[in-house]
Amino acid sequence: MALVGEEFPEEVPPRAEEITIPADVTPEKVPTHIVDYSESEQTEDELQEEISKANVVCVVYDVTKEATIEKIRTKWIPMVNGGAEKGARIPIILVGNKSDLQMGSSMDVILPIMNQFSEIETCVECSAKNLKNISELFYYAQKAVLHPTAPLYDPEEKQLKPACARALTRIFSLSDQDNNHILSDDELNYFQKSCFGNPLAPQALEDVKMVVWKNTTDGVQDNGLTLNGFLFLNTLFIQRGRHETTWTILRRFGYDDELELTDDYLHPQFRLAPGCSTELNHLGYQFLQRLFEKHDKDQDGALSPTELQNFFSVFPCMPWGPELYNTVCTTDKGLLSLHGFLCQWTLMAYLDVRHCLACLGYLGYPILSEQDSQTQALTVTREKRIDLEKGQTQRNVFLCKVLGARGAGKSAFLQAFLGRSLVAQRENRGEPSLYAINTVQVNGQEKYLILYEVGTDTTFLKPSDTACDVACFIYDLSEPRSFSYCASIYKQHYMDSQIPCVFVASKTDLPEASHQPGLSPTEFCYKHCLPPPFLFSCHGQGPPSTAVYTKLATAATFPHLNAVELGAVSFWLRVALGAAVTALVGFTLYRVLGKNK
């Protein structure tokens, strides 16, 4: 009542009416709903009901009566948090009222209670009569909700809680842009500006480092702040009651009150219409290349397993498995090259944009790139239907589904796309992958082509089972039944679609088997206006030929030309026939005119 009326009421009722303080008059700009409780008018059941709805509880005691202080320990705190787990307890503000009636302070008596109960955020001595600290106590109550101490700090151990230390360690790693495990003055100022809007003045920066240097043995190194120094600084903020500083840092980097990255941060709103696809744009590639170079400590142009693990240290777990090395190109030593690294990110952006957004969030893309969210690193392509209508596409990433009978050579075909001959594949088997991605030149432009190996048990019940930019039907030239499988799948699921199709005869290093009765592969392709089967083998010692992959990428890039291209044989037959007829008619006319003369 003193807070609202700004004066001491002459008559104080046993229980005040419920009060709502508007957001615009509070320091934290949030509305505050205050509910009073009277032991003389209400039951404990009613109190428990109100406590269950409360974000913070103010326990008021009379500084002149020790009995009310003892009740804090014996009655009120057990009632508020008696059955709650340590991490789920409601924060409590102790309020010592009637301080105008006592010369000294009750803090000597209160401190042991505060040390006993970690949910007590602070204690404020006030006087409703002379309005001392009335508004302050509600400020601290708001602060206890918005900037709680409990998730950050263990008062009994006098140290940061493990979850808080992990979050701050991740933030330190992201802010350490040159990866030397020290925050330089430039990195500290970038961090300060990102979190608080303004860089520190040079003297203020030196003062901060001096405080850390005086209180730690290894907090400052090479005139920069180490991880231990960074953690100490945040511990100091909390111990001095400035935990809103640490919360500002945590929330800027996407953390919620449970010190988990929020869903809004990891998965910002992103609309993907049917028929469209997602690709990394130049901003995304620049960001990822910068991080690759940051973690390539030996500057050999590749990430070793240890360097890759350090790269993903800011993630809750490794997002890529051992199949990575059979999905993208690697160096001669089997390490992840920059090209392979960017290919893998391209694959992730295309196949699972939600996962890609989360991964960019873990890497701190919005903060380090000074963007609103990681959606700025991605581009949504135009709907495929419009590409077909306009006869051109702006896409740079295409999906090719590789279909064929078991043993036709699909896996070897995928690995050959990564430059590996059959001999190299047998020497370094590794974890198999259903995907392979690499770049291909199409009319002088670099395109990403994704190969996906379709299992023979695929039922093709959903449109997504057949959907792709180009279909590759691969059959074993030495096994006649292998082509029959491809022909059957084509006629059932692809013959009437607009998807370009290419047949590939694999294992051409083996003798060709006599085919079963019916159309030969060449005749089949001719009948269905498809180009003749492309001959392919990866049996040689050197890297396999890339011609077939260029052909697939070209078919995907120009699907609107596919009918003309694939019908080229019949087209030229018509041209030849027309030319013959024209020549015959011309010759006849010449003979007739000659006789008339």
XYZ file of C-alpha atoms in Angstrom:
597
model
C 0.000 0.000 0.000
C 2.892 2.337 0.743
C 4.319 1.550 -2.714
C 1.114 2.494 -4.549
C 0.045 5.431 -2.366
C 3.584 6.718 -1.783
C 2.575 7.443 1.800
C 2.055 5.472 4.987
C -1.641 4.557 5.430
C -3.108 5.514 8.803
C -5.347 2.449 8.824
C -3.797 -0.787 7.617
C -6.211 -3.622 6.764
C -5.174 -7.211 7.589
C -4.803 -7.910 3.858
C -4.240 -5.525 0.944
C -6.140 -5.789 -2.314
C -4.358 -7.349 -5.295
C -2.253 -4.786 -7.161
C -0.804 -4.759 -10.693
C 2.123 -2.455 -11.382
C 2.223 -1.502 -15.108
C 5.311 -2.388 -17.136
C 6.135 1.224 -18.046
C 6.783 2.236 -14.428
C 9.152 -0.623 -13.562
C 12.918 -0.651 -14.261
C 12.731 -4.013 -16.068
C 9.682 -2.995 -18.135
C 7.524 -5.959 -17.088
C 4.113 -5.867 -15.361
C 4.141 -7.060 -11.741
C 1.133 -8.611 -10.039
C 1.301 -8.361 -6.210
C -0.829 -10.668 -4.046
C -0.941 -10.168 -0.270
C -1.521 -12.877 2.344
C -2.985 -12.547 5.811
C -2.488 -15.356 8.300
C -5.527 -14.154 10.247
C -7.920 -14.093 7.274
C -6.737 -16.934 5.014
C -6.031 -20.626 5.331
C -2.783 -22.353 4.524
C -4.491 -24.121 1.607
C -5.317 -20.743 0.071
C -1.711 -19.687 0.589
C -0.408 -22.845 -1.079
C -2.642 -22.181 -4.076
C -1.214 -18.670 -4.453
C 2.373 -19.933 -3.994
C 1.884 -22.444 -6.817
C 1.122 -19.527 -9.165
C 3.911 -17.249 -7.922
C 7.200 -16.480 -9.697
C 8.752 -15.010 -6.536
C 7.757 -14.835 -2.870
C 8.535 -11.973 -0.475
C 8.691 -13.220 3.127
C 8.147 -10.244 5.456
C 9.418 -10.224 9.038
C 9.447 -7.616 11.799
C 13.031 -6.513 12.499
C 12.075 -5.806 16.112
C 10.695 -9.297 16.818
C 13.057 -12.278 16.768
C 10.106 -14.669 16.743
C 9.138 -13.487 13.236
C 12.726 -14.019 12.107
C 12.758 -17.563 13.469
C 9.506 -18.290 11.600
C 11.341 -17.713 8.325
C 13.388 -20.844 8.962
C 10.773 -22.962 10.684
C 7.569 -22.107 8.825
C 7.644 -19.894 5.769
C 10.502 -21.314 3.712
C 9.427 -24.944 4.280
C 5.911 -23.921 3.260
C 7.092 -22.225 0.054
C 9.656 -24.772 -1.107
C 9.289 -27.759 1.185
C 8.730 -30.417 -1.451
C 10.520 -28.787 -4.376
C 13.714 -30.036 -5.963
C 16.753 -27.833 -5.550
C 16.659 -26.479 -9.099
C 12.885 -25.891 -9.122
C 12.510 -23.846 -5.961
C 10.742 -20.488 -6.054
C 13.114 -17.563 -5.397
C 12.523 -15.788 -2.076
C 13.172 -12.178 -1.054
C 13.440 -11.571 2.687
C 11.886 -8.260 3.693
C 12.775 -6.804 7.100
C 9.953 -4.319 7.818
C 9.715 -1.559 10.455
C 13.403 -0.655 10.197
C 12.438 2.810 11.429
C 11.841 1.303 14.910
C 15.346 -0.147 15.255
C 18.694 1.621 15.318
C 20.826 -1.296 14.140
C 20.376 -3.970 11.504
C 18.966 -7.470 11.599
C 21.427 -8.712 8.958
C 23.664 -10.484 11.478
C 20.745 -12.734 12.365
C 19.527 -13.079 8.777
C 22.850 -14.044 7.137
C 22.946 -17.587 8.629
C 19.432 -18.167 7.265
C 20.471 -16.905 3.817
C 23.445 -19.259 3.848
C 21.211 -22.167 4.826
C 18.623 -21.657 2.056
C 20.073 -21.098 -1.418
C 16.691 -20.016 -2.830
C 16.905 -16.750 -0.846
C 18.010 -14.184 -3.427
C 18.579 -11.239 -1.093
C 17.347 -9.452 2.002
C 16.024 -5.885 2.017
C 15.361 -3.890 5.204
C 12.645 -1.319 4.689
C 10.141 0.927 6.399
C 6.597 1.388 5.142
C 6.251 4.386 7.454
C 9.043 6.503 5.981
C 8.978 4.696 2.553
C 12.564 3.470 2.897
C 13.511 0.808 0.291
C 9.864 0.114 -0.616
C 10.320 0.415 -4.366
C 13.716 -1.302 -4.073
C 12.248 -4.475 -2.614
C 9.913 -4.869 -5.600
C 12.836 -4.182 -7.936
C 14.736 -7.032 -6.297
C 11.638 -9.229 -6.552
C 11.467 -8.568 -10.299
C 15.185 -9.134 -10.579
C 14.885 -12.505 -8.820
C 12.501 -13.649 -11.564
C 14.158 -12.072 -14.594
C 17.753 -12.587 -13.474
C 17.644 -15.490 -11.025
C 20.779 -16.466 -9.175
C 19.875 -20.129 -8.687
C 20.656 -21.368 -12.239
C 23.982 -19.515 -12.271
C 25.638 -19.831 -8.904
C 26.005 -22.260 -6.016
C 26.294 -20.142 -2.841
C 27.341 -23.144 -0.769
C 30.259 -23.992 -3.084
C 30.792 -20.314 -3.947
C 31.231 -21.126 -7.627
C 29.361 -21.175 -10.925
C 27.023 -24.087 -11.466
C 28.158 -26.602 -14.118
C 25.449 -25.623 -16.650
C 26.377 -21.957 -16.325
C 30.099 -22.701 -16.666
C 29.386 -24.788 -19.815
C 27.317 -21.999 -21.385
C 29.949 -19.348 -20.626
C 32.703 -21.644 -21.930
C 30.823 -21.957 -25.232
C 30.405 -18.170 -25.372
C 34.133 -17.719 -24.727
C 34.986 -20.174 -27.539
C 32.730 -18.368 -30.013
C 34.171 -14.979 -29.022
C 37.763 -16.238 -29.377
C 37.785 -15.563 -33.113
C 41.450 -16.434 -33.727
C 41.224 -19.616 -31.625
C 44.280 -18.834 -29.462
C 42.331 -19.425 -26.204
C 42.731 -15.754 -25.202
C 40.313 -12.852 -25.693
C 42.330 -9.936 -27.051
C 41.263 -6.311 -26.574
C 39.614 -6.332 -30.019
C 37.757 -9.576 -29.263
C 36.671 -8.280 -25.834
C 35.365 -5.071 -27.377
C 33.496 -6.986 -30.097
C 31.973 -9.159 -27.372
C 31.116 -6.105 -25.245
C 29.480 -4.329 -28.184
C 27.493 -7.442 -29.155
C 26.112 -7.905 -25.643
C 25.784 -4.362 -24.307
C 25.738 -2.131 -27.371
C 28.979 -0.223 -26.743
C 32.668 -1.138 -26.490
C 34.618 -0.557 -23.283
C 36.777 2.545 -22.938
C 40.516 1.661 -23.038
C 40.987 2.452 -19.349
C 37.911 0.452 -18.349
C 39.286 -2.500 -20.297
C 42.591 -2.271 -18.458
C 40.765 -1.993 -15.113
C 38.825 -5.185 -15.843
C 42.000 -7.095 -16.683
C 43.704 -5.704 -13.564
C 40.899 -6.986 -11.305
C 41.169 -10.433 -12.910
C 44.976 -10.419 -12.723
C 44.944 -9.564 -8.998
C 42.463 -12.312 -8.108
C 43.563 -15.216 -10.331
C 46.828 -16.925 -11.188
C 46.032 -17.553 -14.867
C 43.143 -15.220 -15.698
C 45.245 -12.850 -17.819
C 47.768 -14.053 -20.382
C 49.571 -12.122 -23.137
C 47.536 -9.063 -22.128
C 44.291 -10.942 -22.875
C 41.581 -12.689 -20.896
C 41.770 -16.481 -20.590
C 38.779 -18.784 -20.091
C 39.458 -18.924 -16.344
C 39.606 -15.141 -16.249
C 36.327 -14.886 -18.155
C 34.610 -17.324 -15.764
C 36.053 -15.499 -12.738
C 34.726 -12.183 -14.019
C 31.190 -13.560 -14.307
C 31.471 -15.177 -10.873
C 32.454 -11.774 -9.500
C 29.442 -10.106 -11.139
C 27.104 -12.601 -9.480
C 28.777 -12.384 -6.074
C 28.421 -8.604 -6.162
C 24.717 -8.796 -7.000
C 25.159 -7.875 -10.662
C 23.944 -11.163 -12.080
C 21.856 -9.250 -14.632
C 25.194 -8.669 -16.407
C 25.768 -12.413 -16.800
C 22.142 -12.935 -17.816
C 22.471 -10.262 -20.510
C 25.446 -12.163 -21.933
C 23.665 -15.519 -21.779
C 20.468 -14.238 -23.373
C 22.364 -12.458 -26.143
C 23.840 -15.831 -27.065
C 20.413 -17.506 -27.072
C 20.061 -19.053 -23.595
C 16.839 -19.317 -21.564
C 16.341 -19.466 -17.787
C 17.261 -23.172 -17.747
C 20.510 -22.345 -19.589
C 19.360 -24.155 -22.713
C 19.440 -22.522 -26.126
C 15.908 -21.371 -26.922
C 13.920 -22.861 -29.768
C 13.410 -19.364 -31.204
C 17.186 -18.950 -31.392
C 17.973 -22.376 -32.860
C 14.952 -22.539 -35.168
C 13.988 -19.025 -36.304
C 10.896 -18.722 -38.456
C 11.689 -19.977 -41.941
C 9.125 -20.552 -44.667
C 9.790 -23.201 -47.308
C 7.024 -23.536 -49.895
C 6.373 -26.848 -51.695
C 8.545 -27.297 -54.772
C 11.289 -25.017 -53.416
C 14.670 -25.988 -51.996
C 17.216 -24.388 -49.662
C 20.817 -23.474 -50.384
C 23.581 -21.689 -48.516
C 24.239 -18.229 -49.944
C 27.523 -16.299 -50.101
C 27.077 -15.058 -46.517
C 26.731 -18.633 -45.257
C 29.731 -19.899 -47.225
C 31.913 -16.954 -46.105
C 31.000 -17.556 -42.458
C 31.739 -21.290 -42.664
C 35.011 -20.796 -44.512
C 36.119 -18.299 -41.856
C 35.388 -20.830 -39.111
C 37.140 -23.600 -41.043
C 40.282 -21.466 -41.253
C 39.972 -20.602 -37.551
C 40.076 -24.275 -36.569
C 42.673 -25.384 -39.144
C 45.434 -24.888 -36.573
C 48.243 -26.391 -38.681
C 47.014 -24.543 -41.806
C 47.234 -27.629 -44.009
C 43.903 -26.899 -45.701
C 42.146 -29.764 -43.910
C 40.571 -30.542 -40.547
C 41.998 -33.515 -38.685
C 39.628 -35.516 -36.423
C 40.919 -33.510 -33.426
C 40.441 -30.186 -35.218
C 36.951 -31.237 -36.299
C 36.103 -32.202 -32.724
C 37.278 -28.775 -31.551
C 35.157 -27.171 -34.259
C 32.075 -28.888 -32.831
C 32.979 -28.260 -29.170
C 30.264 -25.560 -29.087
C 27.635 -28.199 -30.007
C 25.861 -30.487 -27.525
C 27.019 -33.450 -29.630
C 28.767 -34.207 -32.936
C 26.263 -33.589 -35.762
C 28.242 -35.634 -38.319
C 29.024 -39.319 -38.049
C 31.877 -41.438 -39.476
C 29.989 -41.780 -42.786
C 31.111 -38.198 -43.493
C 34.329 -39.437 -45.082
C 32.356 -41.482 -47.639
C 29.973 -38.593 -48.358
C 32.424 -35.871 -49.414
C 35.875 -35.569 -50.957
C 38.854 -35.867 -48.621
C 42.570 -35.156 -48.931
C 45.123 -37.802 -49.890
C 45.556 -38.428 -46.157
C 41.820 -38.980 -45.692
C 41.229 -35.653 -43.884
C 38.295 -33.307 -44.394
C 39.253 -30.644 -46.929
C 37.639 -27.203 -47.164
C 35.872 -28.331 -50.336
C 34.484 -31.427 -48.603
C 33.560 -29.356 -45.550
C 31.499 -26.904 -47.618
C 29.945 -29.791 -49.558
C 28.730 -31.362 -46.314
C 27.140 -28.078 -45.196
C 25.531 -27.746 -48.634
C 24.082 -31.250 -48.241
C 22.730 -30.413 -44.780
C 21.144 -27.162 -45.980
C 19.428 -29.004 -48.844
C 18.214 -32.095 -46.976
C 17.349 -30.721 -43.514
C 17.150 -26.945 -43.304
C 15.854 -27.035 -39.723
C 18.927 -28.972 -38.589
C 21.159 -26.644 -40.613
C 19.646 -23.576 -38.896
C 20.275 -25.141 -35.483
C 23.894 -25.937 -36.375
C 24.507 -22.375 -37.572
C 22.951 -21.217 -34.303
C 25.341 -23.364 -32.261
C 28.196 -21.717 -34.200
C 26.906 -18.276 -33.161
C 26.065 -17.095 -36.683
C 23.709 -14.233 -35.662
C 26.240 -12.746 -33.228
C 29.446 -13.271 -35.201
C 27.890 -12.181 -38.511
C 25.877 -9.345 -36.969
C 22.661 -10.661 -38.529
C 19.146 -10.968 -37.110
C 19.219 -14.756 -37.400
C 20.884 -17.603 -39.251
C 18.148 -17.497 -41.916
C 20.264 -14.750 -43.508
C 22.808 -17.436 -44.455
C 20.278 -19.356 -46.571
C 18.411 -18.804 -49.825
C 15.079 -20.348 -50.799
C 15.004 -21.243 -54.483
C 12.172 -20.555 -56.856
C 9.477 -23.193 -57.203
C 10.568 -25.908 -59.629
C 7.325 -25.613 -61.613
C 8.170 -22.000 -62.458
C 11.691 -23.003 -63.513
C 10.181 -25.453 -66.006
C 7.735 -22.826 -67.314
C 10.421 -20.176 -67.754
C 12.978 -22.594 -69.157
C 15.727 -21.555 -66.750
C 16.760 -22.135 -63.148
C 18.783 -20.219 -60.565
C 19.435 -23.317 -58.470
C 22.969 -24.356 -57.639
C 22.232 -27.648 -55.834
C 20.594 -30.650 -57.505
C 19.516 -34.062 -56.241
C 20.079 -37.179 -58.311
C 18.523 -40.441 -57.182
C 20.571 -43.488 -58.156
C 18.386 -46.556 -58.724
C 19.364 -50.089 -59.597
C 19.211 -53.733 -58.605
C 21.338 -55.095 -55.795
C 24.911 -55.562 -56.979
C 24.553 -53.161 -59.918
C 27.350 -50.940 -58.580
C 25.392 -48.058 -57.036
C 27.708 -47.620 -54.030
C 30.802 -47.753 -56.249
C 29.157 -45.174 -58.540
C 28.683 -42.803 -55.569
C 32.263 -43.252 -54.394
C 33.585 -42.767 -57.937
C 31.889 -39.348 -57.865
C 34.303 -38.487 -55.041
C 37.254 -39.422 -57.270
C 37.816 -42.917 -55.873
C 38.547 -45.873 -58.112
C 37.378 -49.355 -57.211
C 40.867 -50.151 -55.887
C 40.840 -47.076 -53.627
C 37.350 -47.962 -52.381
C 38.465 -51.454 -51.367
C 41.518 -50.090 -49.541
C 39.551 -47.546 -47.485
C 36.073 -48.848 -46.902
C 35.012 -46.857 -43.816
C 31.400 -46.300 -42.765
C 29.104 -46.531 -45.828
C 26.998 -43.538 -46.838
C 23.839 -43.334 -48.924
C 24.840 -39.848 -50.092
C 27.735 -38.421 -52.073
C 28.087 -34.727 -52.930
C 30.597 -32.938 -55.120
C 30.761 -30.017 -57.529
C 30.351 -30.301 -61.305
C 30.961 -27.729 -64.043
C 27.870 -27.085 -66.180
C 28.421 -24.609 -69.022
C 31.245 -22.980 -67.083
C 29.250 -22.662 -63.845
C 29.909 -24.646 -60.669
C 26.935 -26.695 -59.471
C 26.578 -29.020 -56.494
C 25.278 -32.483 -57.372
C 23.949 -34.761 -54.628
C 23.788 -38.485 -55.394
C 21.400 -40.544 -53.251
C 21.460 -44.325 -53.388
C 17.888 -45.654 -53.402
C 17.541 -49.017 -51.684
C 16.001 -51.949 -53.518
C 13.409 -52.244 -50.724
C 11.991 -48.762 -51.424
C 8.236 -49.045 -52.032
C 7.693 -45.702 -53.868
C 4.394 -45.179 -52.057
C 4.884 -41.417 -51.532
C 5.671 -38.736 -54.132
C 8.819 -37.923 -52.150
C 10.113 -41.454 -52.860
C 10.530 -40.579 -56.548
C 11.044 -36.789 -56.332
C 14.448 -35.527 -57.504
C 16.033 -33.297 -60.144
C 17.375 -36.191 -62.232
C 17.088 -39.975 -61.965
C 20.036 -42.242 -62.733
C 19.205 -45.881 -63.538
C 22.349 -47.952 -63.185
C 22.550 -51.572 -64.317
C 25.269 -54.198 -64.482
C 26.263 -54.756 -68.114
C 27.320 -58.300 -67.275
C 24.001 -59.229 -65.605
C 20.916 -59.189 -67.916
C 18.363 -59.184 -65.067
C 19.936 -56.002 -63.712
C 18.555 -53.922 -66.588
C 15.079 -55.494 -66.265
C 14.865 -54.106 -62.717
C 15.700 -50.575 -63.926
C 13.252 -50.793 -66.826
C 10.472 -51.886 -64.472
C 11.086 -49.031 -62.013
C 11.260 -46.517 -64.856
C 7.971 -47.621 -66.425
C 6.134 -47.748 -63.091
C 7.297 -44.486 -61.498
C 9.235 -42.227 -63.881
C 7.960 -42.735 -67.441
C 5.129 -40.196 -67.127
C 6.969 -37.713 -64.916
C 8.872 -34.572 -65.910
C 12.022 -35.844 -64.188
C 14.981 -36.258 -66.578
C 16.247 -39.860 -66.654
C 19.631 -41.248 -67.609
C 20.523 -44.958 -67.932
C 24.078 -45.954 -67.022
C 25.670 -49.288 -67.912
C 28.183 -50.096 -65.172
C 31.046 -52.585 -65.021
C 31.918 -52.075 -68.683
C 35.291 -53.644 -67.946
C 33.470 -57.017 -67.759
C 32.133 -58.957 -70.798
C 28.613 -57.935 -71.801
C 26.036 -60.657 -71.157
C 23.381 -61.614 -73.692
C 20.140 -59.948 -72.698
C 16.817 -61.614 -72.039
C 14.125 -61.690 -74.726
C 12.675 -58.262 -75.430
C 14.175 -54.866 -76.066
C 17.873 -54.352 -75.480
C 18.894 -51.399 -73.249
C 19.693 -49.293 -76.322
C 16.363 -50.166 -77.984
C 14.489 -49.492 -74.731
C 16.035 -46.025 -74.431
C 15.289 -45.291 -78.088
C 11.652 -46.356 -77.695
C 11.171 -44.075 -74.675
C 13.028 -41.126 -76.241
C 15.897 -41.427 -73.801
C 19.576 -40.992 -74.662
C 21.439 -44.261 -75.171
C 22.904 -45.880 -72.047
C 26.091 -44.219 -70.809
C 28.988 -46.657 -70.391
C 30.770 -46.391 -67.037
C 33.536 -48.183 -65.134
C 35.629 -47.253 -62.102
C 37.902 -50.279 -62.389
C 40.986 -48.361 -63.588
C 43.895 -47.269 -61.412
C 43.351 -43.508 -61.741
C 40.355 -41.384 -60.750
C 37.177 -42.365 -62.643
C 35.869 -40.225 -65.488
C 33.526 -37.398 -64.473
C 31.680 -37.254 -67.819
C 28.612 -39.143 -66.596
C 28.236 -36.838 -63.578
C 28.460 -33.793 -65.825
C 25.732 -35.333 -67.964
C 23.521 -35.860 -64.895
C 24.096 -32.319 -63.622
C 23.371 -30.880 -67.065
C 20.109 -32.837 -67.316
C 19.116 -31.507 -63.870
C 20.091 -27.939 -64.751
C 18.160 -27.939 -68.048
C 15.145 -30.207 -67.466
C 13.019 -28.138 -69.872
C 15.380 -29.114 -72.702
C 15.371 -32.748 -71.744
C 12.528 -33.831 -74.006
C 14.191 -32.203 -76.999
C 17.645 -33.504 -76.049
C 16.466 -37.028 -75.326
C 14.354 -37.070 -78.468
C 17.296 -35.923 -80.560
C 17.622 -39.271 -82.345
C 14.057 -39.268 -83.664
C 14.360 -35.552 -84.447
C 17.374 -36.067 -86.711
C 15.650 -39.039 -88.359
C 12.758 -36.723 -89.251
C 15.208 -34.123 -90.515
C 16.973 -36.709 -92.693
C 13.688 -38.035 -94.060
C 12.480 -34.506 -94.807
C 15.735 -33.706 -96.559
C 15.444 -36.868 -98.680
C 11.857 -36.054 -99.677
C 12.826 -32.480 -100.535
C 15.727 -33.688 -102.668
C 13.471 -36.155 -104.514
C 10.825 -33.508 -105.216
C 13.478 -31.081 -106.356
C 15.029 -33.615 -108.703
C 11.602 -34.501 -110.202
C 10.816 -30.830 -110.817
C 14.195 -30.393 -112.450
C 13.484 -33.315 -114.819
C 10.013 -31.956 -115.703
C 11.276 -28.457 -116.360
C 14.160 -29.856 -118.433
C 11.744 -31.766 -120.711
C 9.531 -28.684 -121.184
C 12.524 -26.708 -122.389
